[in-house]
Coordinates of C-alpha atoms in Angstrom, one line a residue:
M28 CA -38.0 -101.8 -38.6
S29 CA -36.0 -102.7 -35.3
N30 CA -34.4 -105.6 -37.0
E31 CA -33.4 -103.4 -40.0
A32 CA -32.1 -100.8 -37.6
T33 CA -30.0 -103.4 -35.7
L34 CA -28.6 -104.7 -39.1
H35 CA -27.9 -101.2 -40.2
S36 CA -26.0 -100.3 -37.0
H37 CA -24.2 -103.7 -37.0
H38 CA -23.0 -102.9 -40.5
E39 CA -21.9 -99.4 -39.5
V40 CA -19.9 -100.8 -36.5
T41 CA -18.0 -103.5 -38.5
H42 CA -17.4 -101.0 -41.2
G43 CA -16.2 -98.4 -38.7
A44 CA -13.9 -101.1 -37.1
A45 CA -12.4 -101.7 -40.5
A46 CA -11.8 -98.1 -41.1
H47 CA -10.3 -97.7 -37.7
D48 CA -7.8 -100.6 -38.4
H49 CA -7.0 -98.9 -41.6
G50 CA -6.4 -95.6 -39.9
N51 CA -4.4 -97.2 -37.1
G52 CA -1.0 -96.2 -38.5
H53 CA -2.2 -92.7 -38.9
D54 CA -3.2 -92.8 -35.2
E55 CA 0.1 -94.2 -34.0
H56 CA 1.9 -91.6 -36.0
H57 CA 0.0 -89.0 -34.1
H58 CA 0.8 -90.5 -30.8
E59 CA 4.5 -90.2 -31.6
D60 CA 4.1 -86.4 -32.1
S61 CA 6.8 -84.3 -30.4
F62 CA 5.7 -81.9 -27.7
I63 CA 6.2 -79.0 -30.2
S64 CA 4.2 -80.4 -33.0
K65 CA 1.4 -81.5 -30.6
Y66 CA 1.1 -78.4 -28.2
V67 CA 3.0 -75.6 -30.1
F68 CA 2.9 -75.8 -33.8
S69 CA -0.2 -78.0 -33.8
M70 CA -2.5 -78.3 -36.8
D71 CA -5.3 -80.0 -34.8
H72 CA -8.2 -77.5 -34.7
K73 CA -9.0 -78.6 -31.1
M74 CA -5.5 -77.7 -29.9
I75 CA -5.6 -74.4 -31.8
A76 CA -8.8 -73.6 -30.2
K77 CA -7.3 -74.2 -26.7
Q78 CA -4.4 -71.9 -27.8
F79 CA -6.8 -69.1 -28.8
L80 CA -8.7 -69.5 -25.6
I81 CA -5.8 -69.4 -23.3
T82 CA -4.1 -66.5 -25.0
G83 CA -7.5 -64.7 -24.9
I84 CA -7.9 -65.3 -21.2
I85 CA -4.3 -63.9 -20.5
W86 CA -5.3 -60.8 -22.5
A87 CA -8.6 -60.5 -20.8
I88 CA -6.8 -60.3 -17.4
V89 CA -4.4 -57.7 -18.7
G90 CA -7.1 -55.6 -20.3
A91 CA -9.5 -55.8 -17.4
G92 CA -6.5 -55.1 -15.1
F93 CA -5.9 -51.8 -16.9
S94 CA -9.6 -50.7 -16.4
V95 CA -9.1 -51.4 -12.7
L96 CA -6.1 -49.0 -12.7
F97 CA -7.9 -46.2 -14.4
R98 CA -11.1 -46.6 -12.3
L99 CA -8.9 -46.1 -9.3
Q100 CA -7.9 -42.7 -10.7
L101 CA -11.5 -41.8 -11.5
A102 CA -12.9 -42.8 -8.1
F103 CA -10.2 -41.3 -6.0
P104 CA -8.7 -38.4 -8.1
D105 CA -7.0 -36.7 -5.1
S106 CA -5.6 -39.7 -3.4
T107 CA -2.1 -41.3 -3.9
F108 CA -1.5 -45.0 -3.9
P109 CA 2.2 -45.8 -3.4
F110 CA 1.8 -49.4 -4.8
L111 CA 1.0 -47.9 -8.2
E112 CA 4.6 -46.6 -8.4
S113 CA 6.0 -50.1 -8.0
I114 CA 3.7 -51.3 -10.8
L115 CA 3.9 -48.5 -13.3
G116 CA 7.2 -46.8 -12.4
H117 CA 7.6 -43.2 -13.6
W118 CA 4.0 -43.5 -15.1
A119 CA 2.7 -43.1 -11.6
K120 CA 5.1 -40.9 -9.9
G121 CA 4.2 -40.4 -6.2
G122 CA 1.5 -43.0 -6.5
R123 CA -0.7 -41.0 -8.9
I124 CA -1.3 -42.2 -12.4
T125 CA 0.0 -39.4 -14.8
P126 CA -2.5 -38.1 -17.4
E127 CA -0.3 -39.7 -20.2
A128 CA -0.4 -43.1 -18.6
Y129 CA -4.2 -42.7 -18.0
Y130 CA -4.7 -42.2 -21.7
A131 CA -2.5 -45.1 -22.6
L132 CA -4.4 -47.4 -20.1
V133 CA -7.8 -46.4 -21.7
T134 CA -6.4 -47.0 -25.2
M135 CA -4.9 -50.3 -24.5
H136 CA -8.0 -51.5 -22.6
G137 CA -10.2 -50.9 -25.5
T138 CA -7.8 -52.4 -28.1
I139 CA -7.1 -55.5 -26.1
L140 CA -10.7 -56.3 -25.2
V141 CA -12.2 -55.5 -28.5
F142 CA -9.6 -57.2 -30.8
F143 CA -7.5 -59.5 -28.8
V144 CA -10.1 -61.0 -26.4
L145 CA -13.6 -60.6 -27.9
T146 CA -12.7 -61.0 -31.6
A147 CA -9.7 -63.5 -31.6
G148 CA -10.5 -65.1 -28.2
L149 CA -14.2 -65.7 -29.0
S150 CA -14.2 -66.4 -32.7
G151 CA -10.8 -68.1 -32.7
T152 CA -11.6 -70.5 -29.9
F153 CA -15.2 -71.6 -30.8
S154 CA -15.1 -71.4 -34.6
N155 CA -12.0 -73.7 -34.4
L156 CA -13.5 -76.0 -32.0
L157 CA -16.9 -76.4 -33.3
I158 CA -16.9 -76.0 -37.0
P159 CA -15.2 -79.3 -37.8
L160 CA -16.9 -81.2 -35.0
Q161 CA -20.4 -79.9 -35.7
V162 CA -20.3 -80.1 -39.6
G163 CA -18.6 -83.6 -39.4
A164 CA -15.2 -82.9 -40.8
R165 CA -11.8 -84.3 -39.7
D166 CA -10.3 -81.0 -39.5
M167 CA -10.3 -77.5 -41.0
A168 CA -10.0 -77.1 -44.8
S169 CA -6.4 -76.0 -44.3
P170 CA -4.9 -77.0 -41.0
F171 CA -1.6 -75.2 -41.9
M172 CA -3.4 -71.9 -42.6
N173 CA -5.2 -72.4 -39.3
M174 CA -2.0 -72.8 -37.5
L175 CA -0.7 -69.7 -39.1
S176 CA -3.9 -67.8 -38.0
Y177 CA -3.0 -68.4 -34.4
W178 CA 0.7 -67.6 -34.8
F179 CA 0.0 -64.4 -36.5
F180 CA -2.3 -63.6 -33.5
F181 CA 0.5 -64.6 -31.3
M182 CA 2.9 -62.3 -33.1
A183 CA 0.5 -59.5 -32.8
S184 CA 0.2 -60.2 -29.1
V185 CA 4.0 -60.1 -28.7
V186 CA 4.3 -56.7 -30.6
M187 CA 1.4 -55.2 -28.6
T188 CA 3.1 -56.4 -25.4
C189 CA 6.3 -54.8 -26.4
S190 CA 4.6 -51.5 -26.9
L191 CA 3.8 -51.6 -23.2
F192 CA 7.4 -51.5 -22.2
V193 CA 8.9 -48.8 -24.6
Q194 CA 10.2 -45.7 -22.8
T195 CA 7.6 -43.3 -24.4
G196 CA 4.9 -45.8 -23.5
P197 CA 2.1 -47.4 -25.6
A198 CA -0.2 -45.8 -28.0
S199 CA -2.6 -43.4 -26.3
G200 CA -5.0 -42.0 -29.0
G201 CA -7.9 -44.0 -27.9
W202 CA -8.6 -47.5 -29.2
T203 CA -9.8 -46.0 -32.5
S204 CA -6.4 -44.0 -32.9
Y205 CA -8.0 -41.1 -34.8
P206 CA -5.6 -38.7 -36.6
P207 CA -4.2 -36.2 -36.5
L208 CA -3.2 -37.2 -33.0
S209 CA -2.1 -40.6 -34.1
A210 CA -0.6 -39.3 -37.4
L211 CA 1.9 -36.8 -35.9
G212 CA 4.7 -38.2 -33.7
D213 CA 5.0 -34.7 -31.9
A214 CA 1.3 -34.6 -31.0
S215 CA 1.8 -36.5 -27.8
I216 CA 4.0 -38.8 -26.0
G217 CA 1.7 -41.7 -26.9
S218 CA 1.9 -40.9 -30.6
K219 CA 5.6 -41.9 -30.8
I220 CA 7.0 -45.4 -31.2
G221 CA 4.1 -46.9 -29.1
M222 CA 1.8 -45.9 -32.0
D223 CA 4.0 -47.6 -34.7
L224 CA 4.0 -50.8 -32.7
W225 CA 0.2 -50.5 -32.2
L226 CA -0.3 -50.2 -36.0
T227 CA 2.2 -53.1 -36.7
S228 CA 0.5 -55.3 -34.2
M229 CA -3.0 -54.5 -35.5
A230 CA -1.7 -55.3 -39.1
L231 CA -0.6 -58.8 -38.0
F232 CA -3.9 -59.2 -36.1
V233 CA -5.8 -58.5 -39.5
V234 CA -3.7 -61.1 -41.2
S235 CA -4.6 -63.6 -38.5
Q236 CA -8.3 -62.8 -38.9
L237 CA -8.3 -63.2 -42.6
L238 CA -6.5 -66.6 -42.5
G239 CA -8.9 -67.8 -40.0
G240 CA -12.0 -66.4 -41.6
L241 CA -11.2 -67.9 -45.1
N242 CA -10.6 -71.3 -43.4
Y243 CA -13.9 -71.2 -41.5
I244 CA -15.9 -70.2 -44.7
S245 CA -14.4 -72.9 -46.9
T246 CA -14.8 -75.6 -44.2
I247 CA -18.5 -74.9 -43.6
L248 CA -19.2 -74.7 -47.3
N249 CA -17.1 -77.6 -48.6
M250 CA -16.5 -80.2 -45.7
R251 CA -19.9 -81.1 -44.3
T252 CA -20.4 -84.8 -43.8
K253 CA -22.9 -86.9 -45.8
G254 CA -26.5 -85.7 -45.1
M255 CA -25.4 -82.5 -43.5
S256 CA -27.3 -79.9 -45.7
M257 CA -27.0 -76.2 -44.8
T258 CA -30.4 -76.2 -43.2
K259 CA -29.4 -79.1 -40.8
L260 CA -26.5 -77.0 -39.5
P261 CA -26.7 -75.9 -35.9
L262 CA -27.1 -72.2 -35.4
T263 CA -23.6 -71.8 -34.0
I264 CA -22.2 -72.8 -37.3
W265 CA -24.5 -70.3 -39.1
A266 CA -23.3 -67.6 -36.7
F267 CA -19.6 -68.4 -37.2
F268 CA -20.1 -68.5 -41.0
F269 CA -21.6 -64.9 -41.0
T270 CA -19.0 -63.8 -38.6
A271 CA -16.2 -65.0 -40.9
V272 CA -17.8 -63.4 -44.0
L273 CA -18.1 -60.0 -42.1
G274 CA -14.4 -60.3 -41.0
V275 CA -13.1 -61.1 -44.6
L276 CA -15.1 -58.3 -46.2
S277 CA -14.3 -55.7 -43.5
F278 CA -10.8 -56.2 -42.0
P279 CA -8.9 -55.4 -45.3
V280 CA -10.5 -51.9 -45.2
L281 CA -9.0 -51.4 -41.7
L282 CA -5.7 -52.5 -42.9
S283 CA -5.7 -50.1 -45.8
G284 CA -6.6 -47.3 -43.2
F285 CA -3.6 -48.3 -41.0
I286 CA -1.2 -48.4 -44.0
L287 CA -2.2 -44.9 -45.1
L288 CA -1.7 -43.7 -41.4
L289 CA 1.9 -45.3 -41.4
F290 CA 2.5 -43.4 -44.6
D291 CA 1.4 -40.1 -43.0
R292 CA 3.6 -40.8 -40.1
H293 CA 6.8 -41.7 -41.9
A294 CA 6.6 -41.1 -45.7
G295 CA 5.5 -37.4 -45.6
T296 CA 2.2 -38.0 -47.3
S297 CA -1.1 -36.2 -46.4
F298 CA -3.9 -38.6 -46.5
Y299 CA -5.3 -37.5 -43.1
L300 CA -3.4 -34.2 -42.5
S301 CA -4.1 -30.7 -43.7
E302 CA -3.3 -27.3 -42.5
L303 CA -2.1 -28.1 -39.0
F304 CA -0.1 -26.2 -36.4
V305 CA 2.1 -28.1 -33.9
A306 CA 3.4 -25.9 -31.0
G307 CA 2.6 -22.7 -33.1
K308 CA 4.6 -24.0 -36.2
A309 CA 2.7 -24.6 -39.4
L310 CA 3.1 -28.0 -41.0
S311 CA 3.5 -28.4 -44.8
N312 CA 0.7 -31.1 -45.0
E313 CA -2.2 -30.1 -47.2
G314 CA -5.3 -31.6 -48.7
G315 CA -5.8 -34.6 -46.4
S316 CA -8.9 -35.3 -44.2
A317 CA -9.0 -36.8 -40.8
I318 CA -12.6 -37.7 -41.7
L319 CA -11.3 -40.2 -44.3
Y320 CA -9.7 -42.3 -41.6
Q321 CA -12.9 -42.3 -39.6
H322 CA -14.7 -43.7 -42.7
L323 CA -12.1 -46.4 -43.1
F324 CA -12.1 -47.2 -39.4
W325 CA -15.9 -47.4 -38.9
F326 CA -16.4 -49.4 -42.0
L327 CA -14.6 -52.1 -40.1
G328 CA -15.7 -50.8 -36.7
H329 CA -19.3 -51.4 -37.1
P330 CA -19.2 -54.9 -38.7
E331 CA -16.6 -55.5 -35.9
V332 CA -19.3 -55.2 -33.2
Y333 CA -21.3 -57.9 -34.9
I334 CA -18.1 -60.0 -35.5
I335 CA -18.0 -60.0 -31.7
I336 CA -21.7 -60.5 -30.9
L337 CA -22.7 -63.0 -33.7
P338 CA -20.7 -66.0 -32.4
A339 CA -22.1 -65.3 -28.9
M340 CA -25.6 -65.3 -30.4
G341 CA -25.0 -68.7 -32.1
M342 CA -23.7 -70.3 -29.0
V343 CA -26.5 -68.9 -26.8
S344 CA -29.1 -70.3 -29.2
E345 CA -27.5 -73.8 -28.9
V346 CA -27.0 -73.8 -25.1
L347 CA -30.6 -72.4 -24.5
A348 CA -32.2 -75.2 -26.7
I349 CA -30.2 -77.8 -25.1
N350 CA -30.9 -76.7 -21.6
S351 CA -34.6 -76.0 -22.2
R352 CA -35.0 -79.4 -23.7
K353 CA -37.0 -77.8 -26.6
P354 CA -36.2 -77.2 -30.2
I355 CA -35.0 -73.8 -31.0
F356 CA -38.0 -71.6 -31.9
G357 CA -38.0 -70.2 -35.5
Y358 CA -34.8 -71.9 -36.9
L359 CA -35.2 -70.3 -40.4
A360 CA -36.0 -66.9 -38.9
M361 CA -32.9 -67.1 -36.7
I362 CA -30.8 -67.7 -39.9
G363 CA -32.7 -65.0 -41.8
S364 CA -32.0 -62.5 -38.9
L365 CA -28.3 -63.5 -38.9
F366 CA -28.2 -62.8 -42.6
A367 CA -30.0 -59.4 -42.2
I368 CA -27.6 -58.4 -39.5
A369 CA -24.6 -59.3 -41.7
I370 CA -25.9 -57.2 -44.5
L371 CA -27.1 -54.2 -42.5
A372 CA -23.8 -54.2 -40.5
F373 CA -22.0 -52.8 -43.5
L374 CA -24.7 -49.9 -44.1
V375 CA -24.6 -48.2 -40.7
W376 CA -21.0 -47.2 -40.1
A377 CA -21.5 -43.4 -40.4
H378 CA -23.9 -43.3 -37.3
H379 CA -20.4 -43.1 -35.4
M380 CA -19.8 -39.9 -37.3
F381 CA -23.0 -37.8 -36.8
V382 CA -20.9 -35.1 -35.2
T383 CA -18.3 -34.7 -38.0
G384 CA -20.3 -32.2 -40.0
L385 CA -22.0 -34.9 -41.9
N386 CA -24.8 -33.7 -44.3
P387 CA -28.1 -34.0 -42.2
F388 CA -29.8 -35.6 -45.2
L389 CA -27.2 -38.3 -45.5
G390 CA -27.4 -38.6 -41.6
A391 CA -31.1 -39.4 -41.9
F392 CA -30.3 -42.3 -44.2
F393 CA -27.9 -43.8 -41.6
V394 CA -30.5 -43.2 -38.8
L395 CA -33.1 -45.2 -40.7
L396 CA -30.6 -48.2 -41.4
T397 CA -29.6 -48.1 -37.7
L398 CA -33.0 -48.4 -36.5
L399 CA -33.7 -51.1 -39.0
I400 CA -31.0 -53.3 -37.6
A401 CA -33.0 -53.4 -34.4
V402 CA -35.5 -55.6 -36.3
P403 CA -33.5 -58.8 -36.8
S404 CA -32.0 -58.3 -33.3
A405 CA -35.5 -58.2 -31.9
I406 CA -36.4 -61.4 -33.8
K407 CA -33.6 -63.1 -32.1
V408 CA -34.6 -61.9 -28.7
F409 CA -38.2 -63.1 -29.2
N410 CA -37.0 -66.4 -30.5
W411 CA -34.7 -67.0 -27.5
L412 CA -37.5 -66.2 -25.1
T413 CA -39.9 -68.4 -26.8
T414 CA -37.3 -71.2 -26.8
I415 CA -37.1 -71.1 -23.0
W416 CA -40.8 -70.4 -22.5
K417 CA -42.4 -73.5 -20.8
G418 CA -39.2 -75.5 -21.3
S419 CA -38.0 -77.8 -18.5
I420 CA -34.9 -75.7 -18.0
R421 CA -31.7 -77.0 -16.4
F422 CA -30.0 -74.1 -14.8
T423 CA -26.3 -75.0 -15.6
P424 CA -23.8 -72.2 -15.4
G425 CA -23.8 -72.3 -19.2
A426 CA -27.6 -71.9 -19.4
L427 CA -27.4 -69.0 -16.8
F428 CA -24.9 -67.1 -18.7
S429 CA -27.0 -67.6 -21.8
I430 CA -30.1 -66.2 -20.1
G431 CA -27.9 -63.3 -18.7
F432 CA -26.8 -62.7 -22.3
V433 CA -30.4 -62.2 -23.3
S434 CA -30.9 -59.8 -20.5
T435 CA -27.9 -57.7 -21.2
F436 CA -28.5 -57.8 -24.9
I437 CA -32.0 -56.3 -24.5
S438 CA -31.1 -53.7 -21.9
G439 CA -28.0 -52.6 -23.7
G440 CA -29.5 -52.7 -27.2
L441 CA -32.4 -50.5 -26.2
T442 CA -30.1 -47.5 -25.5
G443 CA -28.8 -47.8 -29.1
I444 CA -32.2 -46.5 -30.2
W445 CA -31.3 -43.1 -28.6
L446 CA -27.7 -43.1 -29.9
G447 CA -28.9 -44.1 -33.4
N448 CA -30.9 -40.9 -33.6
S449 CA -28.6 -38.1 -35.1
S450 CA -30.2 -35.2 -33.2
I451 CA -30.0 -36.9 -29.8
D452 CA -26.5 -38.3 -30.6
I453 CA -25.1 -34.7 -30.8
H454 CA -25.7 -34.3 -27.2
L455 CA -24.8 -37.9 -26.2
H456 CA -21.7 -38.5 -28.5
D457 CA -18.5 -39.2 -26.7
T458 CA -20.2 -39.1 -23.2
Y459 CA -20.5 -41.9 -20.6
F460 CA -23.9 -42.8 -22.3
V461 CA -22.0 -44.2 -25.2
I462 CA -19.8 -46.1 -22.9
A463 CA -22.7 -47.6 -21.0
H464 CA -24.4 -48.6 -24.2
F465 CA -21.7 -50.5 -25.9
H466 CA -20.2 -52.0 -22.9
I467 CA -23.5 -53.6 -21.9
V468 CA -24.6 -54.7 -25.4
M469 CA -21.1 -55.6 -26.8
G470 CA -18.7 -56.0 -24.0
V471 CA -20.8 -57.7 -21.3
S472 CA -23.1 -59.6 -23.6
A473 CA -20.2 -61.0 -25.7
F474 CA -18.4 -62.1 -22.5
F475 CA -21.6 -63.8 -21.4
G476 CA -21.8 -65.7 -24.6
M477 CA -18.2 -66.6 -24.2
F478 CA -18.7 -67.8 -20.7
A479 CA -21.7 -69.8 -21.7
G480 CA -19.6 -71.5 -24.4
I481 CA -16.7 -72.2 -22.1
Y482 CA -18.9 -73.7 -19.3
H483 CA -20.9 -75.7 -21.9
W484 CA -18.0 -77.1 -24.2
F485 CA -15.2 -77.4 -21.5
P486 CA -16.0 -81.1 -21.3
K487 CA -15.3 -81.4 -25.0
L488 CA -12.2 -79.4 -24.8
Y489 CA -10.6 -81.1 -21.7
G490 CA -12.8 -84.2 -20.8
R491 CA -13.6 -82.7 -17.5
Y492 CA -16.2 -80.4 -16.0
L493 CA -15.7 -76.9 -14.6
N494 CA -16.7 -76.6 -10.9
G495 CA -20.4 -75.7 -10.8
T496 CA -20.5 -73.9 -7.5
L497 CA -17.7 -71.5 -8.5
G498 CA -19.6 -71.2 -11.8
Y499 CA -22.8 -70.0 -10.0
I500 CA -20.8 -67.5 -7.9
H501 CA -19.1 -66.3 -11.0
F502 CA -22.5 -65.7 -12.8
W503 CA -24.4 -63.9 -10.1
I504 CA -21.6 -61.5 -9.1
T505 CA -20.8 -60.7 -12.7
L506 CA -24.4 -60.2 -13.7
V507 CA -25.3 -57.9 -10.7
G508 CA -21.9 -56.2 -11.0
A509 CA -22.1 -55.4 -14.7
Y510 CA -25.5 -53.6 -14.2
C511 CA -24.1 -51.7 -11.2
I512 CA -21.1 -50.6 -13.3
F513 CA -22.7 -49.6 -16.5
W514 CA -26.2 -48.7 -15.7
P515 CA -25.4 -45.5 -13.7
M516 CA -23.0 -44.4 -16.6
H517 CA -26.2 -43.6 -18.6
Y518 CA -27.1 -40.9 -16.1
E519 CA -23.6 -39.4 -16.1
G520 CA -23.7 -39.4 -20.0
M521 CA -27.2 -37.7 -20.1
A522 CA -25.7 -34.9 -17.8
G523 CA -23.1 -34.5 -20.5
M524 CA -20.1 -36.0 -18.7
P525 CA -17.5 -36.7 -21.5
R526 CA -15.5 -40.0 -21.7
R527 CA -11.6 -40.3 -21.5
Y528 CA -11.2 -37.4 -19.0
Y529 CA -8.6 -37.8 -16.4
D530 CA -10.2 -35.9 -13.6
Y531 CA -13.7 -34.6 -13.3
S532 CA -13.3 -32.9 -9.9
N533 CA -12.6 -29.6 -11.5
W534 CA -16.0 -29.2 -13.1
E535 CA -18.8 -27.9 -10.9
S536 CA -21.3 -29.7 -13.1
F537 CA -19.7 -33.2 -12.7
K538 CA -18.8 -33.0 -9.0
Q539 CA -22.2 -34.4 -8.2
F540 CA -21.0 -37.7 -9.6
A541 CA -18.1 -38.2 -7.2
E542 CA -19.8 -40.6 -5.0
L543 CA -21.3 -42.5 -7.9
N544 CA -17.8 -42.8 -9.5
K545 CA -16.5 -44.3 -6.2
F546 CA -19.4 -46.8 -6.2
I547 CA -18.8 -47.8 -9.8
S548 CA -15.1 -48.3 -9.2
I549 CA -15.6 -50.4 -6.1
V550 CA -18.0 -52.7 -8.0
V551 CA -15.3 -53.0 -10.7
F552 CA -12.8 -54.2 -8.2
I553 CA -15.2 -56.8 -6.9
V554 CA -16.2 -58.0 -10.4
F555 CA -12.5 -58.2 -11.4
A556 CA -11.7 -60.3 -8.5
T557 CA -14.6 -62.6 -9.5
Q558 CA -13.2 -63.1 -12.9
L559 CA -9.9 -64.2 -11.3
L560 CA -12.0 -66.8 -9.5
F561 CA -13.1 -68.1 -12.9
V562 CA -9.6 -68.1 -14.1
F563 CA -8.7 -70.2 -11.1
N564 CA -11.6 -72.6 -11.9
F565 CA -10.6 -72.8 -15.4
F566 CA -7.0 -73.7 -14.9
Y567 CA -7.6 -75.9 -11.8
S568 CA -10.3 -77.9 -13.7
I569 CA -8.1 -78.7 -16.7
F570 CA -6.0 -80.9 -14.4
K571 CA -8.4 -81.7 -11.4
G572 CA -11.9 -81.2 -12.5
R573 CA -14.5 -83.9 -12.3
K574 CA -13.8 -86.4 -15.1
L575 CA -16.3 -87.0 -17.9
T576 CA -17.8 -90.5 -17.9
T577 CA -20.1 -90.3 -20.9
T578 CA -19.4 -88.9 -24.4
N579 CA -22.7 -86.8 -24.3
P580 CA -23.0 -85.2 -20.9
W581 CA -25.7 -82.6 -21.8
D582 CA -27.9 -85.1 -23.8
A583 CA -27.4 -82.9 -26.9
T584 CA -28.2 -83.9 -30.5
T585 CA -25.2 -82.5 -32.3
L586 CA -22.2 -84.3 -33.9
E587 CA -19.5 -83.0 -31.5
W588 CA -20.9 -85.4 -28.8
T589 CA -20.6 -88.5 -30.9
T590 CA -16.7 -88.4 -30.8
P591 CA -14.8 -90.1 -28.0
I592 CA -14.3 -88.2 -24.7
H593 CA -10.7 -87.4 -25.8
P594 CA -10.9 -87.2 -29.6
G595 CA -7.7 -87.7 -31.5
H596 CA -6.6 -85.6 -34.5
G597 CA -9.3 -86.5 -37.0
N598 CA -12.1 -86.5 -34.4
W599 CA -13.8 -89.9 -35.2
P600 CA -11.8 -93.1 -34.9
G601 CA -14.1 -94.8 -37.5
E602 CA -16.1 -93.3 -40.3
I603 CA -17.6 -89.9 -40.0
P604 CA -21.2 -90.3 -38.9
E605 CA -23.9 -89.6 -41.4
V606 CA -26.6 -87.0 -40.6
H607 CA -30.3 -87.6 -41.1
R608 CA -32.1 -84.8 -39.2
W609 CA -31.8 -81.1 -38.0
A610 CA -29.9 -80.2 -34.8
Y611 CA -32.9 -79.5 -32.5
D612 CA -35.0 -82.7 -32.2
Y613 CA -35.7 -82.3 -28.4
S614 CA -38.7 -83.6 -26.6
K615 CA -40.0 -85.3 -29.8
D616 CA -42.0 -88.5 -30.2
G617 CA -41.8 -89.3 -26.4
K618 CA -38.0 -89.0 -26.5
D619 CA -36.0 -86.4 -24.6
F620 CA -33.6 -86.0 -27.6
I621 CA -32.9 -87.7 -30.9
P622 CA -29.3 -87.3 -32.1
Q623 CA -28.7 -86.0 -35.6
T624 CA -27.3 -89.4 -36.6
V625 CA -30.5 -91.3 -36.0
P626 CA -32.2 -92.3 -39.3
L627 CA -35.8 -90.9 -39.8
G628 CA -38.6 -93.2 -39.0
P629 CA -41.1 -94.3 -41.7
D630 CA -43.7 -91.7 -40.8
E631 CA -41.1 -88.9 -40.1
T632 CA -40.2 -86.0 -42.5
A633 CA -36.9 -84.1 -42.3
H634 CA -37.4 -80.8 -40.5

């Protein structure tokens, strides 16, 4: 057997060398790439992943910075901060944020973090980086479309940035932009040109997501290397696959909703408008329904939360298995639960609409489906816990963020059981309880998955390590801080405190939360500063981090660690390796790990 194996590997090496010689011209051609074709209009999926990641990081600083500004207003509603006037100009006259500016900040914070950071930044980065590397492909199915996907996202970013600088200010109808507020330019100052720019930016963003999603799906289905059957794929790839399917099926619905909204704004149509008065004057619009927009928005909006959380789930599964030195528990159950989440995600959108006058019998149907989606989520949680159970865990920053993800996913997900119940939701809808629920389960958890991915795959991206000490500081302050920020909001919400209000000090019933609001805001400032520490760690480590000396720093089994430390465009210099086993052969047959490329022994069966 050993002789045979030696011969086999020798044959592979010589064959690979021949292939390398043959591909040399190809390699040289790529070394002569100009700066623009290598770093700007790159068609290499690894470079595009870096572009998505760095754009996402910049947007995350902006979006989180906005939350720092409006938390300042919520904590100290009667104080003035002269430095605000120098940042925001006439939006903060006399050092106090104006109500219009406050609503604009809340709107842009939600839009930026949900779409530009957690959708584009998370999926765009890791789907691009890992799909070709883990399935064994030279690149994406269409590298050109992949490049376009980033540049449409970049154009969306430019338009959204412009909306921050127009005189009437950015859109301020909430991140959901409900009509009639968003459909009537005279309704508020934030419904003027800022809203048009918002809609244009989001339309470009949808195009970017569709180009990316179609590419991810076709690469996974058509470009797997020899031996890589669907059941040998790492769970990361399954998660990216279902994410892309959700995006391709749901984003066009959002686009149609936005186009109809633009028609209502500029073409005199009445899709969402009916029998309205503005400043005492009756409008001629009749026959439309604002509820139609909610249906179109939430038909994307609910799959959207899974588009955000599924990539994080996939990466957490991978990082936990690698750092527990154990096979992932229940591989097929994990794929089945991803599939169930993908289907149920399309059947629960109206639970956002329990207070719209929805027929109670129809409401009951959505309550049932909403509670059902907890089942596949629970399967995943049990499987993660069983994967780390009795494992010899290595507490790398990536592993810690993965464990933190499981914690926030459980605690944030449990409150969804209350909100999914239509009768309780009537009291809790649009209160701080909702904010607490979705920020923990979707915002914080998705960020934890993203951080786990960045710490874990940074060596693959840049050939260097992130600083571990800064990573541990980042993790602990962020975990404790996230709970200190969002946990108390549940109590404010149960007391009926509504979201998006500018000043709560005028209400007797909410005055009791003044000190709590101060506490939350102070923690927000600390956590934001910690994220800046991470950003410093990230950019410093790209140039000065500890260099990688081995191609497989985490002793992982998957294909991306079989490439050189700095893979060129095409990933493998020789032939693409052949796959013989599944992605989770850890602690097997007396070996710590067996890579996917190692042939099965005579007495082994494929998993």
